[in-house]
CSV table of C-alpha atoms in Angstrom, one decimal:
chain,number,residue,atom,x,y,z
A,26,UNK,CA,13.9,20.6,14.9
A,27,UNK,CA,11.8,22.2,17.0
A,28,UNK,CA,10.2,26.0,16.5
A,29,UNK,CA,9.7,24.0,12.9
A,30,UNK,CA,8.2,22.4,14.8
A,31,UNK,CA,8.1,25.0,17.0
A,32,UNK,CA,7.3,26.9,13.6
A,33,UNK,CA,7.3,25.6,10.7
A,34,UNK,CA,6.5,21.7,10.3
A,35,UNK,CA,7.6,21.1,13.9
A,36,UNK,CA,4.1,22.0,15.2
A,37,UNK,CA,1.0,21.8,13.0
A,38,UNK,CA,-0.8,24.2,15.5
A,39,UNK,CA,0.1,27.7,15.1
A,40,UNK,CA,3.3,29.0,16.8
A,41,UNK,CA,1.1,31.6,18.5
A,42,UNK,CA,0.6,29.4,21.5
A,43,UNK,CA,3.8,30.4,22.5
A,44,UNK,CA,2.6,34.0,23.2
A,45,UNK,CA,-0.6,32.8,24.9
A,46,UNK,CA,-0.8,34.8,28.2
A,47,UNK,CA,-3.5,33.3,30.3
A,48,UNK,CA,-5.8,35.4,32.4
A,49,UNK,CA,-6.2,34.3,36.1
A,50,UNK,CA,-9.0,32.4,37.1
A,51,UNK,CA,-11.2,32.7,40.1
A,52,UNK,CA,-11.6,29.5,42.0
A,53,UNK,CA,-15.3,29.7,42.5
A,54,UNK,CA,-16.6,31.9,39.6
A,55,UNK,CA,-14.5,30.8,36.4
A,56,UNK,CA,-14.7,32.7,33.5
A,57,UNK,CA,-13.2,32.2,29.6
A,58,UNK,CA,-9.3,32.5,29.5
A,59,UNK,CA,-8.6,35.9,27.4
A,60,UNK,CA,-5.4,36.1,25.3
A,61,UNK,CA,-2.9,38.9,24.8
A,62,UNK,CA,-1.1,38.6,20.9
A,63,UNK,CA,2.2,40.1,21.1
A,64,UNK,CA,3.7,41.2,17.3
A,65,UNK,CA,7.5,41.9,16.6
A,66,UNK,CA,8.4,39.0,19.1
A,67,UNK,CA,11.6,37.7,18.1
A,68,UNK,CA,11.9,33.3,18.4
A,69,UNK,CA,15.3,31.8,18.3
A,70,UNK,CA,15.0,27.7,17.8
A,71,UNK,CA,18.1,26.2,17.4
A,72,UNK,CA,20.1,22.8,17.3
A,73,UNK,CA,23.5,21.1,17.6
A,74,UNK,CA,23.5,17.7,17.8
A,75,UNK,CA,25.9,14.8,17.2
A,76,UNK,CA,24.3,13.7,14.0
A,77,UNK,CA,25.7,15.1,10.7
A,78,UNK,CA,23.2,16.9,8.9
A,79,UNK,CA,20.5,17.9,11.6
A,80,UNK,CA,22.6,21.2,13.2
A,81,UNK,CA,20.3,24.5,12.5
A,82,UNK,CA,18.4,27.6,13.3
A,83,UNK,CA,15.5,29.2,12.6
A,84,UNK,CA,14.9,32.8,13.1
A,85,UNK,CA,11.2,34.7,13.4
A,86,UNK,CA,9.4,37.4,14.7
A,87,UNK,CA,5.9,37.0,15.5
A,88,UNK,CA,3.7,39.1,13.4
A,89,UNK,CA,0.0,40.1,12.4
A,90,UNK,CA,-1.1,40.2,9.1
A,91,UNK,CA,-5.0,40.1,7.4
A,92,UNK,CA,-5.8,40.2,11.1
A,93,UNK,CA,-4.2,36.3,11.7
A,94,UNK,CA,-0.9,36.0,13.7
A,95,UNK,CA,2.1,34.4,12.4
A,96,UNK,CA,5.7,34.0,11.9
A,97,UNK,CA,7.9,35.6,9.8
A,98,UNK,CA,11.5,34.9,8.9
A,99,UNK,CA,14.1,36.8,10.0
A,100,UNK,CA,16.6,37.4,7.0
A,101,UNK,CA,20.3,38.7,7.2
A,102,UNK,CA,21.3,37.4,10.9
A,103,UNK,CA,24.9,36.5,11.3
A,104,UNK,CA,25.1,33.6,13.5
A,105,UNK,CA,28.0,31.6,15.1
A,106,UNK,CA,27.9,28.4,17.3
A,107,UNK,CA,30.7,28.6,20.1
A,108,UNK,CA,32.3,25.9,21.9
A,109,UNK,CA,32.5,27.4,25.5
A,110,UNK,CA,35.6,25.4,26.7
A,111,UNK,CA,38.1,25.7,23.5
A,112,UNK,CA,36.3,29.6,22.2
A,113,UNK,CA,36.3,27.4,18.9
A,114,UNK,CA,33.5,29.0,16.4
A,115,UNK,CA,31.1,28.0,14.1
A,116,UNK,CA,29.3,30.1,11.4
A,117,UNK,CA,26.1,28.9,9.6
A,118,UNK,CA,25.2,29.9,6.3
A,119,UNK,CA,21.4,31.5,5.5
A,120,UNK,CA,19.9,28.9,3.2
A,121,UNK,CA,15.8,28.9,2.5
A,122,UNK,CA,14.5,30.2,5.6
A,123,UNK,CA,16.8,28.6,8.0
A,124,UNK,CA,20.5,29.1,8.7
A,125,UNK,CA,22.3,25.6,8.1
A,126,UNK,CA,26.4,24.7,9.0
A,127,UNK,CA,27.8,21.8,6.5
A,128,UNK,CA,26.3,18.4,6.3
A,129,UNK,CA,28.9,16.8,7.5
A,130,UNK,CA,29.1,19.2,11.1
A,131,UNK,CA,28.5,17.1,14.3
A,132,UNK,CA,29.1,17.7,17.8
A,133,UNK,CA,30.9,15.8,20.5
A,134,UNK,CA,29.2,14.2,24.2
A,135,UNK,CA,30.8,15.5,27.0
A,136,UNK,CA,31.3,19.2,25.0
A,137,UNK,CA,29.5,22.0,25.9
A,138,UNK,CA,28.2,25.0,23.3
A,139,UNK,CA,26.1,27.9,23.1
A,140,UNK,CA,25.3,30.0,20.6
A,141,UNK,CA,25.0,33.8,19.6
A,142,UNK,CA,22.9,35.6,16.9
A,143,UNK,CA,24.0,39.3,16.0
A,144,UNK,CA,20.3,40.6,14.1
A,145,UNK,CA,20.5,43.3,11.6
A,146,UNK,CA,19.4,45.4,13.8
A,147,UNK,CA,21.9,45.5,15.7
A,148,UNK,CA,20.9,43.1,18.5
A,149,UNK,CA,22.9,40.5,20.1
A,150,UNK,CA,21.5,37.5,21.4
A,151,UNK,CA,23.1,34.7,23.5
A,152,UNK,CA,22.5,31.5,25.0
A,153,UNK,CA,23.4,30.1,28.1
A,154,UNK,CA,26.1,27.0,27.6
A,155,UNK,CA,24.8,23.6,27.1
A,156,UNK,CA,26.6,20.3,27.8
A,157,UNK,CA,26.0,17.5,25.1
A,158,UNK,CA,24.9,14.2,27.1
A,159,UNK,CA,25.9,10.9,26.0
A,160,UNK,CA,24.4,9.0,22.9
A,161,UNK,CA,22.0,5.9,23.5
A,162,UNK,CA,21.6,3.8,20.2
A,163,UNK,CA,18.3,2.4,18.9
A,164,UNK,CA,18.1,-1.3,18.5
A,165,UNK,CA,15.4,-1.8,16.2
A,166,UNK,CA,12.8,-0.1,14.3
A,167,UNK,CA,9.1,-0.9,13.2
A,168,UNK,CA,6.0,0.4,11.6
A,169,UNK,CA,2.9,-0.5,11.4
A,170,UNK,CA,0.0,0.7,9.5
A,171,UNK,CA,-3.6,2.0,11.0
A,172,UNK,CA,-6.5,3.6,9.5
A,173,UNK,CA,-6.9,6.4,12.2
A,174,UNK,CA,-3.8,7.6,13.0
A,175,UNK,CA,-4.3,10.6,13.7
A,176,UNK,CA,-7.8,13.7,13.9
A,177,UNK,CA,-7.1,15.9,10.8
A,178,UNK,CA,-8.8,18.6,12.3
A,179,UNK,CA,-9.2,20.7,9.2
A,180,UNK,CA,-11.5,17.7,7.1
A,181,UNK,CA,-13.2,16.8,10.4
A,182,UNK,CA,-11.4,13.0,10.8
A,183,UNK,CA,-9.5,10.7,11.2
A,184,UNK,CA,-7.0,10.2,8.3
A,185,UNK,CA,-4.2,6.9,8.0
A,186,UNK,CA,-0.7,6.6,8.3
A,187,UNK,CA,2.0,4.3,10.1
A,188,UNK,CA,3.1,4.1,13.7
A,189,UNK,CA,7.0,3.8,14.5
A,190,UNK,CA,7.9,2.4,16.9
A,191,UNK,CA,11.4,2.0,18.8
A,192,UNK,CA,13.6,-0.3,20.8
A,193,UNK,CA,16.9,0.4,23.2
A,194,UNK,CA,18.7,0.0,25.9
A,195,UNK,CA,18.5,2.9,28.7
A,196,UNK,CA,21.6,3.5,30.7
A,197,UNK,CA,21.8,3.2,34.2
A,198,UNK,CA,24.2,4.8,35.5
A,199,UNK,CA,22.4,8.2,34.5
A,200,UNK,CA,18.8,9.8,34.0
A,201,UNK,CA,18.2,10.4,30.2
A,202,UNK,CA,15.8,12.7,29.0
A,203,UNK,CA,14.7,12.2,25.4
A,204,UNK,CA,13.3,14.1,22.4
A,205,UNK,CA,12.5,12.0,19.2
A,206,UNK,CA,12.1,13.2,15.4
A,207,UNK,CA,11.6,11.7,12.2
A,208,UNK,CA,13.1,12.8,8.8
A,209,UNK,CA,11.1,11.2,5.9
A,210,UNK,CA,12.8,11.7,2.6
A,211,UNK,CA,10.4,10.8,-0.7
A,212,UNK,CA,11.7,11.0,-4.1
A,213,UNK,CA,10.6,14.7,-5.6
A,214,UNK,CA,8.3,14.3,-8.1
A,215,UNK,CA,9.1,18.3,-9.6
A,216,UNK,CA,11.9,20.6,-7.8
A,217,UNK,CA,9.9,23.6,-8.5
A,218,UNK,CA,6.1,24.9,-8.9
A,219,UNK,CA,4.9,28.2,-10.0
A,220,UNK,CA,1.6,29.3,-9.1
A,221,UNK,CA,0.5,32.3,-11.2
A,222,UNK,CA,4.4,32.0,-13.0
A,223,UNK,CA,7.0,30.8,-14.8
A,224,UNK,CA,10.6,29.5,-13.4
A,225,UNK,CA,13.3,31.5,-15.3
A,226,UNK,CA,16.2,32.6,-14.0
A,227,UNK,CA,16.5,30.9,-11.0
A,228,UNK,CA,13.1,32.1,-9.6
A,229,UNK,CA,9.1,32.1,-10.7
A,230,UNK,CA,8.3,35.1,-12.9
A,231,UNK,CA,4.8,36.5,-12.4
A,232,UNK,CA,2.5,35.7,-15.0
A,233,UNK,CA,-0.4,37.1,-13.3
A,234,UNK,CA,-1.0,39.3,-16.5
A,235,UNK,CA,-1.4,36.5,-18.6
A,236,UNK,CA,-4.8,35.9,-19.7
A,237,UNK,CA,-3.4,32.7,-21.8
A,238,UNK,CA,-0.9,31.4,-18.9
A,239,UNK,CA,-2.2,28.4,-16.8
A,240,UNK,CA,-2.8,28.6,-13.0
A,241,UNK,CA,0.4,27.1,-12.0
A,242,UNK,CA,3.3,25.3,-13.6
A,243,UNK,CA,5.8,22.5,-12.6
A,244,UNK,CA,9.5,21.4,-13.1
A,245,UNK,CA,11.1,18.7,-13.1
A,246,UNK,CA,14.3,18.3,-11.1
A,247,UNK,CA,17.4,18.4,-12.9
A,248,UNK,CA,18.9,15.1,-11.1
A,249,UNK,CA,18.0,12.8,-8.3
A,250,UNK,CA,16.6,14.4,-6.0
A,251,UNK,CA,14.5,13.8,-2.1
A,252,UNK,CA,12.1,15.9,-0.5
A,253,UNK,CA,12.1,15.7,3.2
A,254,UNK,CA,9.4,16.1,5.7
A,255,UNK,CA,9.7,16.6,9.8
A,256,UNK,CA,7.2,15.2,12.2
A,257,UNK,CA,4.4,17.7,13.0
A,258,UNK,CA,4.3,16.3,16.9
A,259,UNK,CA,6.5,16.5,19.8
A,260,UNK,CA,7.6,13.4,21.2
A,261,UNK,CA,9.4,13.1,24.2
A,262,UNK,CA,10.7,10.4,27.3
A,263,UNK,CA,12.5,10.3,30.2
A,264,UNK,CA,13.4,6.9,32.3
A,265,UNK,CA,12.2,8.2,35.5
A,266,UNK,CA,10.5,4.6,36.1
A,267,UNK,CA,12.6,2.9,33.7
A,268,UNK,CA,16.2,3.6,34.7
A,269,UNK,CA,18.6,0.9,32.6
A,270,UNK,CA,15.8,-0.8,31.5
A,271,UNK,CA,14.8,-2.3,27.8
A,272,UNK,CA,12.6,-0.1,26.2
A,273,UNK,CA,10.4,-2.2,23.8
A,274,UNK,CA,7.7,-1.1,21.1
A,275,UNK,CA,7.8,2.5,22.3
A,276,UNK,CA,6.2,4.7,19.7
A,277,UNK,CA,8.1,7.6,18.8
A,278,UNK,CA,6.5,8.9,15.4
A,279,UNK,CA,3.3,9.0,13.3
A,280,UNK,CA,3.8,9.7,9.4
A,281,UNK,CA,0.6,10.2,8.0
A,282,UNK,CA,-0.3,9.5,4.6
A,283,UNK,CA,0.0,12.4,2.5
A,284,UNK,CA,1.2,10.2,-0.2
A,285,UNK,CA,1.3,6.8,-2.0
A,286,UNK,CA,5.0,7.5,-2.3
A,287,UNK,CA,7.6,5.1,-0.5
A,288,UNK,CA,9.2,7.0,2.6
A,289,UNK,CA,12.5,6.3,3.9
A,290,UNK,CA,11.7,7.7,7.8
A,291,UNK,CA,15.0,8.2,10.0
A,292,UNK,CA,14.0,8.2,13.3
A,293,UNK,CA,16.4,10.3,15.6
A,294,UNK,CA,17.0,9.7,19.1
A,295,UNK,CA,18.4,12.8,20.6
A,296,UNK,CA,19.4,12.7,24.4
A,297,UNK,CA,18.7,15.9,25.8
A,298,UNK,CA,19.2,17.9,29.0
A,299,UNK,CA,16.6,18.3,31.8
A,300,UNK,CA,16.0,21.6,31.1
A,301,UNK,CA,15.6,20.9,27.8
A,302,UNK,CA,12.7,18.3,28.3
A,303,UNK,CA,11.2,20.3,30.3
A,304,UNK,CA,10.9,23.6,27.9
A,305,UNK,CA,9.8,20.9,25.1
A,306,UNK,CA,7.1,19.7,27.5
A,307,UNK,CA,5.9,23.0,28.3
A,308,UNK,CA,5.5,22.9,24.5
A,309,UNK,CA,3.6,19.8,24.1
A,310,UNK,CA,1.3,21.2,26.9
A,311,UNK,CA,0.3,24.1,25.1
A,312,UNK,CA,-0.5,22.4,22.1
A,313,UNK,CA,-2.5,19.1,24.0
A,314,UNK,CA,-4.5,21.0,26.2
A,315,UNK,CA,-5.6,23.5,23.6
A,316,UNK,CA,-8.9,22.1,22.6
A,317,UNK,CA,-9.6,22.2,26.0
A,318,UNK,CA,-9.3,25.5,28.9
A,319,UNK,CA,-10.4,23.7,31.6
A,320,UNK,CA,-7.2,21.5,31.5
A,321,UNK,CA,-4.4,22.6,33.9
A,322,UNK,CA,-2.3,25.2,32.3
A,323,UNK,CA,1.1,24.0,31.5
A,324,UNK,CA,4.4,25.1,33.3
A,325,UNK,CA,6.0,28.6,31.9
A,326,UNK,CA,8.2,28.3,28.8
A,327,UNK,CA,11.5,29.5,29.3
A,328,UNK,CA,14.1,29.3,27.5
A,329,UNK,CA,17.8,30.0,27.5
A,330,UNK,CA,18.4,33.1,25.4
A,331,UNK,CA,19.2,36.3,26.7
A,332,UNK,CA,19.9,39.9,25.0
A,333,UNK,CA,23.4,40.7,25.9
A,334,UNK,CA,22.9,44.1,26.0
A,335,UNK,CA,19.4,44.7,27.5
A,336,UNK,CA,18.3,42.7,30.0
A,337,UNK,CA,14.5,43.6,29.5
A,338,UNK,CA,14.1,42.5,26.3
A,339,UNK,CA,11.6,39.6,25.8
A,340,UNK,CA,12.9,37.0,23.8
A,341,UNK,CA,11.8,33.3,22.8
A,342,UNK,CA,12.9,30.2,21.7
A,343,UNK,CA,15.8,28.0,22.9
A,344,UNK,CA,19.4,26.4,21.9
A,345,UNK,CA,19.9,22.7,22.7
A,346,UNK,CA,22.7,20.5,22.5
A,347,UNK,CA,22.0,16.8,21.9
A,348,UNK,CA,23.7,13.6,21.3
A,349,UNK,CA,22.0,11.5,18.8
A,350,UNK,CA,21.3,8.4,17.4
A,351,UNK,CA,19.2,7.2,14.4
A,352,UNK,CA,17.7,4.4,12.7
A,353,UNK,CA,15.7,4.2,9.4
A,354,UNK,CA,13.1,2.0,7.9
A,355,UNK,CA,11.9,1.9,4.5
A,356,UNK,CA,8.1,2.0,3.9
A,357,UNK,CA,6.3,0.8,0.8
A,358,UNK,CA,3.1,2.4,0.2
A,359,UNK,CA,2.8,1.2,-3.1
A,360,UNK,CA,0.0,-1.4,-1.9
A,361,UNK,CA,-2.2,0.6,0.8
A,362,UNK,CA,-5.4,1.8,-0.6
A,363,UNK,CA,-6.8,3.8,1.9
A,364,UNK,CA,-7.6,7.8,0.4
A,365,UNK,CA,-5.0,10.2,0.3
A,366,UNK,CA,-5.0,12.8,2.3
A,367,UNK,CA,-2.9,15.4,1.4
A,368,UNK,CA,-2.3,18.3,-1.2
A,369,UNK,CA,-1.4,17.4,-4.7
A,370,UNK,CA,-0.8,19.5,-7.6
A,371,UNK,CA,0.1,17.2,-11.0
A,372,UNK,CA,2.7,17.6,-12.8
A,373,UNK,CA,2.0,20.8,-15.5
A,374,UNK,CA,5.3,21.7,-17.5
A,375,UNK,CA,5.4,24.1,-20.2
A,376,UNK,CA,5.0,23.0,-23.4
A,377,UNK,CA,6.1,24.6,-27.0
A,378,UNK,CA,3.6,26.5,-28.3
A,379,UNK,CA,2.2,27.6,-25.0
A,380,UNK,CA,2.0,31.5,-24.7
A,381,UNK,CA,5.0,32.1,-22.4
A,382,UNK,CA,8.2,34.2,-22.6
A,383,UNK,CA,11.2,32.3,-23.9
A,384,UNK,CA,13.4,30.1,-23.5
A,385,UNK,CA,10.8,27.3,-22.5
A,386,UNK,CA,11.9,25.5,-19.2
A,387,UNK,CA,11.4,21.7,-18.4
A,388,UNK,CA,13.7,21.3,-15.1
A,389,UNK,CA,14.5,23.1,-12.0
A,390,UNK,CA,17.9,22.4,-9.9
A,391,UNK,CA,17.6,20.5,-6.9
A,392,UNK,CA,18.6,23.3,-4.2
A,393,UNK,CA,20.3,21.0,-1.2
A,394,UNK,CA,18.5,22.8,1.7
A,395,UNK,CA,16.4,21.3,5.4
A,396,UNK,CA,13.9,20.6,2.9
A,397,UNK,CA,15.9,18.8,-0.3
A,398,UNK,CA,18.8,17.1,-0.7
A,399,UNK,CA,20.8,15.4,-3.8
A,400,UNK,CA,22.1,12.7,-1.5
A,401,UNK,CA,20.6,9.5,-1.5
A,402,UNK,CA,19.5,8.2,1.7
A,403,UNK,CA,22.1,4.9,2.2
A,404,UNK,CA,19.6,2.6,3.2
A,405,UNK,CA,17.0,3.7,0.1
A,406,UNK,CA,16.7,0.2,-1.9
């Protein structure tokens, strides 16, 4: 969900715009915005939502390293979801850089939760209570396929990819405030990839030393197994103007193409509170007006989590509770010829004979993570 977006797919920008502080500017001599970096920030981004499978957090601290500022995962956190009307509690489980509950963990409308995060450290964190709003399905699905989707800033264009767009009903009898994102599962082509290794033992084994070992080497997955990827935008609504309305042909998503692969993309519809929208917008501000500091700066980001203990101590991030809906659509890329765009390492398995330590290793296990899974998506043809 979001910091993933907020850190780690969420958001293709850096996180670091979260820790912009923007100088004040006069109103008839304006001078360049100056920035103050902040290291050993700690960002909480977390989720519960009605939808099986989609319930996380992510942990980070901000950090500088080789002079560039980033995130870093926070390792070793015990972390419990609470229901603030029944005390009933949820732990998650620390699994590849996120802390995950079981897939099949959803959340009730009309129920409210927050959430607390004892660090190792020592620190306790909590949030202030959220109440899960009511679902609103999606009615239909499309794509459709364009040749600039989207400014790839790093190659200096435009690069192609597919629109998708929505329709549903709004309700009337209540304002809805919504936050879309997209899971795309592709079949894995390896489950594992070495660079400067080899996989034994359940991890990559340095073979830096190795004057006869090649750059990098790949394994296949030792049974069906899906990759999935998260939208690197934020994409949100509310019905202000369109109170019980039909929403028609709203875009909600762009999947660019990183691959020739057929993608199943799950589009979820989470309703969201107001306070919620509005931390997600402060967000998307950021982000937009980047390129440009003569745009209006956006409205403060502030979230809801608190240090129980120690009322001065800065703290980022935010817990929502949503209700969700989604809908998927299966894309076949098979036919589009436009160039690829992404990063592509071919398959390079060991072979016998090749200069390695034994046993010789073909396959890795497919590790069900936020970023694999075993399960085949139910509408995959």
């Amino acid at each position: 969900f979001l910091i993933n977006q907020l850190i780690k797919r969420t958001l293709k920008k850096s996180f670091i715009y979260f820790l912009l502080i923007f100088s004040i500017f006069s109103c008839i001599d304006p001078i360049p915005p100056e920035f103050n970096y902040q290291s050993d920030l700690v960002v909480i981004d977390g989720l519960a939502s009605t939808i099986p499978g989609t319930t996380f957090v992510n942990i980070k601290k901000t950090i500088l390293e080789f002079g560039r500022y980033s995130t870093q995962f926070i390792s070793g956190c015990n972390v419990t979801l609470i229901n603030s009307d029944t005390k009933e509690k949820v732990s998650f489980v620390e699994v590849e850089s996120n802390y995950l509950v079981s897939n099949d963990f959803r959340i009730s409308p009309g129920s409210r939760w927050e959430m607390e995060v004892l660090m190792p450290n020592g620190k306790r964190y909590r949030s202030e209570s959220e109440l899960v709003p009511n679902e609103v399905p999606i009615d239909k699905i499309s794509e459709k396929f364009t040749k600039e989707l989207i400014f790839e800033e790093s190659l200096g264009k435009y690069i192609a990819g597919h629109e998708i767009s929505i329709d549903f009903e709004d309700p009337e009898e209540e304002q809805n405030f919504y936050y879309f994102q997209y899971r795309g599962f592709e079949k894995e082509i390896y489950c594992k990839l070495c660079n400067r290794g080899i996989y034994r033992s359940g991890e990559c084994v340095s073979q830096i030393n190795n004057p006869l070992a090649k750059e990098y080497y790949t394994y296949l997955c030792d049974q069906s197994c899906w990759k999935i990827n998260y939208n690197e935008e934020i994409s949100l609504f509310e019905d202000e103007f369109t109170n019980g309305k039909s929403i028609s042909n709203l875009l909600v998503g762009r999947v660019p193409l990183y691959s020739n692969q057929d993608i199943l993309v799950e589009i979820l519809q989470l309703n969201i509170s107001q306070n919620a929208h509005k931390y997600f917008k402060s967000i998307k501000d950021i982000v937009d007006n980047n390129s440009g500091f003569n745009a209006p700066l956006p409205s403060a980001l502030i979230g809801n989590f608190y240090n129980i203990d120690d009322s001065e101590d800065p703290i980022l991030g935010r817990f929502t509770a949503a209700a969700g809906r989604s809908n998927s659509i299966l894309i076949k890329r098979g036919g589009i010829n436009e160039r690829i765009e992404g990063e592509y390492k071919s398959p390079q398995p060991e072979l016998l004979g090749d200069p390695l330590p034994n046993p010789i290793t073909y396959v890795a296990p497919c590790v069900e993570s936020r970023y694999q899974t075993k399960i085949k998506p139910l509408t995959w043809e």
